[in-house]
C-alpha angles and dihedrals in degrees: 000000000000123000119200131182129185129216138170104064122138145119126306138164122252111280092030132114139238133180121213123199130203120196117201126201141162098053138054106281096215110085098033127126104217119197141184121213134174135205138190116203109269094020133093120263109267126212113238107172143329138197134193108226096212098059106007093243107166139194132185140201114249094244094061104035111129093015106059129051128193121205139157142213106216094192092053094038090230130137118202134204112200109198118195133174089023119200131200088250089063088070107120145107108280121214132195117214137183141192130179105236148141089249142342107278107177141358093233128114094240090063092065128072106186127054138184124224093256136240126238122241117190122186117191125203 
């Protein structure tokens, strides 16, 4: 059982930055695939980024490449999502997800077992 909880959401103007944090507990942190997803009401949940905690292998969704960066602090059991050059279309509820695994296999919701409650990010024009 892995428990994850997001923090760091808020409102920002276009072009600004935010950093989201995801704290994981209840399971050994090493050997987790940690992912960030986002969802707008009425739309499907979209994969943003993921990182494998053992070797820091990362992957990003096409819409955020070059603007967002995922990282992790193994000692603190926290995964971060640094979001730069934010656009109004980045407005969504952002979710952290986790799955114990030998690697990260796909940035799709069905690859992850454990989810946080989400944190809202609003980007104004």
